[in-house]
Amino acid sequence: MHVFSKEKHSETAAIQIKGLHKTFGDYKALNNLSLEVKRGEIYGFLGLNGAGKTTTIKTLLGMLKPTAGELYMLDEKVHAGNYKLWNKVGYLEEATFYPDLTTIENLDIARRMQKVSDKESINQVINKLGLEPYKNKKAKHLSLGNKQRLGLAKAIIHNPEILILDEPINGLDPAGVAEIRNMLYDLAKNNDVTIFISSHLLEELSKVATRIGIIHNGCLIKEIEMDNLEQSLQKSLVIDGHDTNAIKTVLKDHSYEFEETKDGPLKLSDNRAVESPEQLAELLVTSNQPPTLLRVITEDLEGYFLRTIGKVRGNQ
Amino acid sequence: MMNIFSVLYCEIRKVCRSKVFWLVFLVFALAPIMMGIGTISSSGPNESSWQMYLSQLLNSLSGLGLIGYTFSAAWVFGREYTDNTIQDLLVKPVSRGNIVMSKMLVILTWDILLSIYMFAIALSIGGFMGLTGWSSALIMNIFIRFFITSLLFIIVSTPGAFLANVSKGYLAPIGLILIIVIFSSVLASMGFASYFPWTIPSVFLGSGFLSFSSILILISTGIAGIAGTFVWWRFAEQQ
């Protein structure tokens, strides 16, 4: 029976957003946004600042009323009056705490507000996040990384089924980022927690998310499985030689499309060049224009993200 | 029911562990000490009685209390915005009504303690300065009237809580109450004290009586502050 119910759970989405619109006066913050996050999935919600990430999350948490559309979490409709739902949801925006209270006192307030009767849950979460040495320290005296850990500890003290994190790695050092990443991965993999994590850094999201949704100007413009991301990255062939004009003539004569880069080398993005660079090398050699540079480069994640939202690096 | 006690416990802890709570008591000790000594020093040798001292001092203290009560109401709500803990608080399996109720109860307790504390300091100064004419019945009589006046001021401090939520901080209500205090003395001198919510408690302190219209204005102001806060928490968007 238990197995059966778990299977049934895994079929239904943990988070469902259907046709969400949100306007502030004349400003359209969200425009017909729909998405689903499956149970146990780590969904990365990617967008530039002002794209609508926080508005989506605040609407998802019942802090903002949708202008149109519906939101469900764990099959329950989200609205400000459905407060019992927060029993199963953990939320972290930025490290917020009561500054004059210690780490333990802050966690005790979170425990009581989450209606967790077991006081041991405080020690468990302190150990899990490595806050043991700082448990009696006032929250305002913690380092940025430890404040963030405290925030995360508060968000998971009640073992939520869904964890919603709005830019949780802002301000963390690389070690802190890696630590949080491993913990999120562990929660999703071993505790079947569904994680919805927003960021404007694809690089960071790509290390933890199983799927990524890209939001731009309030619209969800693309969703991509992380397993397929590598194939979606654009590859190009960069070539250079002693006489660039002569190389250009050879390329034109053989119908290769190319573009000139600012630094001088030529960039070819068509499949023929990328998949068979040795043929092009042979062609250039036989045309008496041996290349001094010939390299296949793969677009980085930032480039992919900017290309997807229709922007070019350097605010062009 | 356990739910509200648990929320109440959290609210009490948040307030008692903050520096602001103790700072308020420190500031509101200095005022009665200085005003008390000033009252006694400025009175003639035959006027240094408990009756004269307390009736003069408590009139000033009760008005000062209004600033304290509004501050506590504004701070208990407003600090959730300035510390950015409001979003934390809203995503908890606790009804928002229970959170507001707990905060209101903490504010009420804080205000009552502050009022009794100011009276106790005033008594200590009087005793220290060797006033004459002590009578337990007299003191009790004056205390009861002062205490009821304080409760009336607490009622009209509730719009401060509402304003703290609307303005997402505690500075706006504190600024407003300072303006109201200045405005109050102008209105009182023009004879409108019985009709302005924030001067009605002083009318009671002076006369021991309030007209029906004054009571109605007072209650309406209190209800507006409390209901406004509850409605705001339930329905307002938290951007």
PDB file of C-alpha atoms in Angstrom, chain A residues 6-201:
ATOM      1  CA  LYS A   6       4.385   6.524  -3.386  1.00  0.00           C
ATOM      2  CA  GLU A   7       3.977   5.575  -7.027  1.00  0.00           C
ATOM      3  CA  LYS A   8       0.797   7.559  -7.195  1.00  0.00           C
ATOM      4  CA  HIS A   9       2.583  10.543  -5.654  1.00  0.00           C
ATOM      5  CA  SER A  10       5.345  10.467  -8.156  1.00  0.00           C
ATOM      6  CA  GLU A  11       2.817  10.774 -10.986  1.00  0.00           C
ATOM      7  CA  THR A  12       1.342  14.037  -9.787  1.00  0.00           C
ATOM      8  CA  ALA A  13       3.332  17.230  -9.972  1.00  0.00           C
ATOM      9  CA  ALA A  14       4.491  18.745  -6.682  1.00  0.00           C
ATOM     10  CA  ILE A  15       4.126  22.267  -8.068  1.00  0.00           C
ATOM     11  CA  GLN A  16       1.683  23.307 -10.769  1.00  0.00           C
ATOM     12  CA  ILE A  17       1.396  26.831 -12.111  1.00  0.00           C
ATOM     13  CA  LYS A  18      -1.335  27.292 -14.680  1.00  0.00           C
ATOM     14  CA  GLY A  19      -1.664  30.379 -16.879  1.00  0.00           C
ATOM     15  CA  LEU A  20      -0.320  32.763 -14.260  1.00  0.00           C
ATOM     16  CA  HIS A  21      -0.664  36.476 -14.924  1.00  0.00           C
ATOM     17  CA  LYS A  22       0.382  39.165 -12.494  1.00  0.00           C
ATOM     18  CA  THR A  23       0.186  42.869 -13.138  1.00  0.00           C
ATOM     19  CA  PHE A  24       1.177  45.811 -10.975  1.00  0.00           C
ATOM     20  CA  GLY A  25      -0.768  48.739 -12.363  1.00  0.00           C
ATOM     21  CA  ASP A  26       0.166  48.852 -16.028  1.00  0.00           C
ATOM     22  CA  TYR A  27       3.265  46.731 -15.552  1.00  0.00           C
ATOM     23  CA  LYS A  28       2.951  43.076 -16.555  1.00  0.00           C
ATOM     24  CA  ALA A  29       5.245  41.170 -14.203  1.00  0.00           C
ATOM     25  CA  LEU A  30       4.075  37.704 -15.277  1.00  0.00           C
ATOM     26  CA  ASN A  31       2.477  36.825 -18.566  1.00  0.00           C
ATOM     27  CA  ASN A  32       0.701  33.479 -18.920  1.00  0.00           C
ATOM     28  CA  LEU A  33       3.325  31.515 -17.026  1.00  0.00           C
ATOM     29  CA  SER A  34       2.712  27.804 -16.749  1.00  0.00           C
ATOM     30  CA  LEU A  35       5.044  25.171 -15.372  1.00  0.00           C
ATOM     31  CA  GLU A  36       5.076  21.892 -13.499  1.00  0.00           C
ATOM     32  CA  VAL A  37       7.664  20.507 -11.161  1.00  0.00           C
ATOM     33  CA  LYS A  38       7.647  16.774 -10.538  1.00  0.00           C
ATOM     34  CA  ARG A  39       8.176  15.262  -7.108  1.00  0.00           C
ATOM     35  CA  GLY A  40      11.797  14.838  -6.172  1.00  0.00           C
ATOM     36  CA  GLU A  41      12.890  17.121  -8.973  1.00  0.00           C
ATOM     37  CA  ILE A  42      15.324  20.019  -8.513  1.00  0.00           C
ATOM     38  CA  TYR A  43      13.883  22.705 -10.730  1.00  0.00           C
ATOM     39  CA  GLY A  44      16.147  25.635 -11.491  1.00  0.00           C
ATOM     40  CA  PHE A  45      14.264  28.833 -12.230  1.00  0.00           C
ATOM     41  CA  LEU A  46      16.567  31.053 -14.214  1.00  0.00           C
ATOM     42  CA  GLY A  47      16.147  34.663 -15.232  1.00  0.00           C
ATOM     43  CA  LEU A  48      17.728  38.071 -15.168  1.00  0.00           C
ATOM     44  CA  ASN A  49      16.976  40.436 -12.311  1.00  0.00           C
ATOM     45  CA  GLY A  50      13.453  41.737 -12.871  1.00  0.00           C
ATOM     46  CA  ALA A  51      12.465  38.813 -15.123  1.00  0.00           C
ATOM     47  CA  GLY A  52       9.682  37.761 -12.733  1.00  0.00           C
ATOM     48  CA  LYS A  53      11.357  35.079 -10.598  1.00  0.00           C
ATOM     49  CA  THR A  54      10.551  36.595  -7.216  1.00  0.00           C
ATOM     50  CA  THR A  55       7.035  37.572  -8.283  1.00  0.00           C
ATOM     51  CA  THR A  56       6.429  33.957  -9.314  1.00  0.00           C
ATOM     52  CA  ILE A  57       7.749  32.677  -5.995  1.00  0.00           C
ATOM     53  CA  LYS A  58       5.773  35.173  -3.932  1.00  0.00           C
ATOM     54  CA  THR A  59       2.617  34.243  -5.807  1.00  0.00           C
ATOM     55  CA  LEU A  60       3.446  30.588  -5.281  1.00  0.00           C
ATOM     56  CA  LEU A  61       3.695  31.275  -1.558  1.00  0.00           C
ATOM     57  CA  GLY A  62       0.396  33.160  -1.370  1.00  0.00           C
ATOM     58  CA  MET A  63       2.027  36.503  -0.622  1.00  0.00           C
ATOM     59  CA  LEU A  64       0.781  37.980  -3.887  1.00  0.00           C
ATOM     60  CA  LYS A  65      -2.607  37.323  -5.446  1.00  0.00           C
ATOM     61  CA  PRO A  66      -2.500  36.234  -9.082  1.00  0.00           C
ATOM     62  CA  THR A  67      -4.226  38.580 -11.524  1.00  0.00           C
ATOM     63  CA  ALA A  68      -5.238  35.409 -13.378  1.00  0.00           C
ATOM     64  CA  GLY A  69      -4.270  31.766 -13.251  1.00  0.00           C
ATOM     65  CA  GLU A  70      -4.050  29.061 -10.627  1.00  0.00           C
ATOM     66  CA  LEU A  71      -1.314  27.600  -8.474  1.00  0.00           C
ATOM     67  CA  TYR A  72      -1.206  24.216  -6.774  1.00  0.00           C
ATOM     68  CA  MET A  73       1.287  22.616  -4.465  1.00  0.00           C
ATOM     69  CA  LEU A  74       0.928  18.966  -3.522  1.00  0.00           C
ATOM     70  CA  ASP A  75      -2.528  19.061  -5.138  1.00  0.00           C
ATOM     71  CA  GLU A  76      -3.701  21.845  -2.846  1.00  0.00           C
ATOM     72  CA  LYS A  77      -4.673  25.222  -4.201  1.00  0.00           C
ATOM     73  CA  VAL A  78      -2.417  28.020  -3.028  1.00  0.00           C
ATOM     74  CA  HIS A  79      -4.005  31.078  -1.433  1.00  0.00           C
ATOM     75  CA  ALA A  80      -3.318  33.218   1.612  1.00  0.00           C
ATOM     76  CA  GLY A  81      -5.981  31.435   3.701  1.00  0.00           C
ATOM     77  CA  ASN A  82      -4.619  27.930   3.061  1.00  0.00           C
ATOM     78  CA  TYR A  83      -1.947  28.285   5.734  1.00  0.00           C
ATOM     79  CA  LYS A  84      -1.893  24.574   6.606  1.00  0.00           C
ATOM     80  CA  LEU A  85      -0.094  23.962   3.325  1.00  0.00           C
ATOM     81  CA  TRP A  86       3.047  25.610   4.758  1.00  0.00           C
ATOM     82  CA  ASN A  87       3.440  22.571   6.988  1.00  0.00           C
ATOM     83  CA  LYS A  88       4.838  20.784   3.937  1.00  0.00           C
ATOM     84  CA  VAL A  89       6.723  23.673   2.379  1.00  0.00           C
ATOM     85  CA  GLY A  90      10.007  25.282   3.353  1.00  0.00           C
ATOM     86  CA  TYR A  91      11.004  28.685   2.047  1.00  0.00           C
ATOM     87  CA  LEU A  92      14.231  30.634   2.010  1.00  0.00           C
ATOM     88  CA  GLU A  93      14.614  33.971   0.307  1.00  0.00           C
ATOM     89  CA  GLU A  94      17.585  35.535   1.979  1.00  0.00           C
ATOM     90  CA  ALA A  95      18.990  34.843   5.396  1.00  0.00           C
ATOM     91  CA  THR A  96      16.369  36.369   7.677  1.00  0.00           C
ATOM     92  CA  PHE A  97      16.480  36.011  11.434  1.00  0.00           C
ATOM     93  CA  TYR A  98      15.817  37.823  14.679  1.00  0.00           C
ATOM     94  CA  PRO A  99      19.189  39.534  15.226  1.00  0.00           C
ATOM     95  CA  ASP A 100      19.173  39.561  19.042  1.00  0.00           C
ATOM     96  CA  LEU A 101      18.291  35.871  19.308  1.00  0.00           C
ATOM     97  CA  THR A 102      20.896  33.113  19.168  1.00  0.00           C
ATOM     98  CA  THR A 103      21.008  30.447  16.475  1.00  0.00           C
ATOM     99  CA  ILE A 104      19.198  27.998  18.773  1.00  0.00           C
ATOM    100  CA  GLU A 105      16.563  30.549  19.755  1.00  0.00           C
ATOM    101  CA  ASN A 106      15.900  31.444  16.132  1.00  0.00           C
ATOM    102  CA  LEU A 107      15.540  27.759  15.305  1.00  0.00           C
ATOM    103  CA  ASP A 108      13.259  27.189  18.292  1.00  0.00           C
ATOM    104  CA  ILE A 109      10.952  29.933  17.020  1.00  0.00           C
ATOM    105  CA  ALA A 110      10.991  28.347  13.556  1.00  0.00           C
ATOM    106  CA  ARG A 111      10.241  24.924  15.150  1.00  0.00           C
ATOM    107  CA  ARG A 112       7.308  26.235  17.137  1.00  0.00           C
ATOM    108  CA  MET A 113       5.908  28.203  14.202  1.00  0.00           C
ATOM    109  CA  GLN A 114       6.149  25.056  12.069  1.00  0.00           C
ATOM    110  CA  LYS A 115       4.353  23.101  14.825  1.00  0.00           C
ATOM    111  CA  VAL A 116       7.181  20.593  15.202  1.00  0.00           C
ATOM    112  CA  SER A 117       6.785  19.077  18.674  1.00  0.00           C
ATOM    113  CA  ASP A 118      10.119  17.224  18.729  1.00  0.00           C
ATOM    114  CA  LYS A 119      12.712  19.581  20.235  1.00  0.00           C
ATOM    115  CA  GLU A 120      15.461  17.262  18.993  1.00  0.00           C
ATOM    116  CA  SER A 121      14.735  18.564  15.484  1.00  0.00           C
ATOM    117  CA  ILE A 122      16.766  21.668  16.408  1.00  0.00           C
ATOM    118  CA  ASN A 123      19.907  19.656  17.185  1.00  0.00           C
ATOM    119  CA  GLN A 124      19.410  17.521  14.099  1.00  0.00           C
ATOM    120  CA  VAL A 125      19.269  20.509  11.790  1.00  0.00           C
ATOM    121  CA  ILE A 126      22.174  22.204  13.602  1.00  0.00           C
ATOM    122  CA  ASN A 127      24.312  19.111  13.001  1.00  0.00           C
ATOM    123  CA  LYS A 128      23.144  18.765   9.425  1.00  0.00           C
ATOM    124  CA  LEU A 129      24.212  22.320   8.574  1.00  0.00           C
ATOM    125  CA  GLY A 130      27.358  22.421  10.694  1.00  0.00           C
ATOM    126  CA  LEU A 131      26.049  25.149  12.984  1.00  0.00           C
ATOM    127  CA  GLU A 132      27.164  23.404  16.200  1.00  0.00           C
ATOM    128  CA  PRO A 133      30.015  25.878  17.005  1.00  0.00           C
ATOM    129  CA  TYR A 134      27.674  28.845  16.515  1.00  0.00           C
ATOM    130  CA  LYS A 135      24.527  27.594  18.202  1.00  0.00           C
ATOM    131  CA  ASN A 136      24.761  29.998  21.140  1.00  0.00           C
ATOM    132  CA  LYS A 137      25.945  32.947  19.097  1.00  0.00           C
ATOM    133  CA  LYS A 138      23.548  35.798  18.374  1.00  0.00           C
ATOM    134  CA  ALA A 139      22.373  35.598  14.776  1.00  0.00           C
ATOM    135  CA  LYS A 140      23.507  39.142  14.013  1.00  0.00           C
ATOM    136  CA  HIS A 141      27.100  38.139  14.801  1.00  0.00           C
ATOM    137  CA  LEU A 142      27.184  35.161  12.396  1.00  0.00           C
ATOM    138  CA  SER A 143      29.181  35.316   9.172  1.00  0.00           C
ATOM    139  CA  LEU A 144      27.250  35.669   5.923  1.00  0.00           C
ATOM    140  CA  GLY A 145      27.706  31.984   5.143  1.00  0.00           C
ATOM    141  CA  ASN A 146      26.465  30.919   8.571  1.00  0.00           C
ATOM    142  CA  LYS A 147      23.516  33.301   8.349  1.00  0.00           C
ATOM    143  CA  GLN A 148      22.601  31.574   5.113  1.00  0.00           C
ATOM    144  CA  ARG A 149      22.990  28.184   6.790  1.00  0.00           C
ATOM    145  CA  LEU A 150      20.695  29.357   9.585  1.00  0.00           C
ATOM    146  CA  GLY A 151      18.165  30.457   6.974  1.00  0.00           C
ATOM    147  CA  LEU A 152      18.322  27.054   5.334  1.00  0.00           C
ATOM    148  CA  ALA A 153      18.099  25.305   8.712  1.00  0.00           C
ATOM    149  CA  LYS A 154      14.891  27.232   9.431  1.00  0.00           C
ATOM    150  CA  ALA A 155      13.527  26.265   6.026  1.00  0.00           C
ATOM    151  CA  ILE A 156      14.092  22.529   6.502  1.00  0.00           C
ATOM    152  CA  ILE A 157      13.525  22.085  10.259  1.00  0.00           C
ATOM    153  CA  HIS A 158      10.081  20.551   9.614  1.00  0.00           C
ATOM    154  CA  ASN A 159      11.285  18.164   6.880  1.00  0.00           C
ATOM    155  CA  PRO A 160       9.261  19.823   4.120  1.00  0.00           C
ATOM    156  CA  GLU A 161       8.130  17.982   1.003  1.00  0.00           C
ATOM    157  CA  ILE A 162       8.810  21.084  -1.087  1.00  0.00           C
ATOM    158  CA  LEU A 163      11.668  23.499  -0.607  1.00  0.00           C
ATOM    159  CA  ILE A 164      11.488  26.878  -2.343  1.00  0.00           C
ATOM    160  CA  LEU A 165      14.707  28.842  -2.494  1.00  0.00           C
ATOM    161  CA  ASP A 166      14.918  32.334  -3.951  1.00  0.00           C
ATOM    162  CA  GLU A 167      18.520  33.144  -4.890  1.00  0.00           C
ATOM    163  CA  PRO A 168      19.885  31.131  -1.941  1.00  0.00           C
ATOM    164  CA  ILE A 169      23.532  31.267  -2.957  1.00  0.00           C
ATOM    165  CA  ASN A 170      23.835  35.018  -3.258  1.00  0.00           C
ATOM    166  CA  GLY A 171      26.818  36.191  -1.252  1.00  0.00           C
ATOM    167  CA  LEU A 172      28.183  32.739  -0.471  1.00  0.00           C
ATOM    168  CA  ASP A 173      31.829  31.859  -1.052  1.00  0.00           C
ATOM    169  CA  PRO A 174      32.637  28.931  -3.410  1.00  0.00           C
ATOM    170  CA  ALA A 175      32.952  26.485  -0.503  1.00  0.00           C
ATOM    171  CA  GLY A 176      29.584  27.593   0.857  1.00  0.00           C
ATOM    172  CA  VAL A 177      27.997  27.226  -2.573  1.00  0.00           C
ATOM    173  CA  ALA A 178      29.376  23.702  -2.922  1.00  0.00           C
ATOM    174  CA  GLU A 179      28.124  22.786   0.548  1.00  0.00           C
ATOM    175  CA  ILE A 180      24.595  24.063  -0.076  1.00  0.00           C
ATOM    176  CA  ARG A 181      24.594  22.361  -3.466  1.00  0.00           C
ATOM    177  CA  ASN A 182      25.516  18.996  -1.971  1.00  0.00           C
ATOM    178  CA  MET A 183      22.888  19.363   0.696  1.00  0.00           C
ATOM    179  CA  LEU A 184      20.148  20.183  -1.791  1.00  0.00           C
ATOM    180  CA  TYR A 185      21.205  17.253  -3.903  1.00  0.00           C
ATOM    181  CA  ASP A 186      21.065  14.987  -0.851  1.00  0.00           C
ATOM    182  CA  LEU A 187      17.601  16.276   0.124  1.00  0.00           C
ATOM    183  CA  ALA A 188      16.214  15.622  -3.338  1.00  0.00           C
ATOM    184  CA  LYS A 189      17.879  12.263  -3.831  1.00  0.00           C
ATOM    185  CA  ASN A 190      17.574  10.706  -0.400  1.00  0.00           C
ATOM    186  CA  ASN A 191      14.569  12.465   1.083  1.00  0.00           C
ATOM    187  CA  ASP A 192      12.488  12.871  -2.076  1.00  0.00           C
ATOM    188  CA  VAL A 193      12.205  16.606  -1.444  1.00  0.00           C
ATOM    189  CA  THR A 194      11.073  18.676  -4.409  1.00  0.00           C
ATOM    190  CA  ILE A 195      13.272  21.720  -4.773  1.00  0.00           C
ATOM    191  CA  PHE A 196      12.401  24.893  -6.630  1.00  0.00           C
ATOM    192  CA  ILE A 197      15.452  27.121  -6.776  1.00  0.00           C
ATOM    193  CA  SER A 198      15.753  30.469  -8.495  1.00  0.00           C
ATOM    194  CA  SER A 199      18.906  32.217  -9.610  1.00  0.00           C
ATOM    195  CA  HIS A 200      20.280  34.478 -12.284  1.00  0.00           C
ATOM    196  CA  LEU A 201      23.387  32.288 -12.539  1.00  0.00           C
TER     197      LEU A 201
END
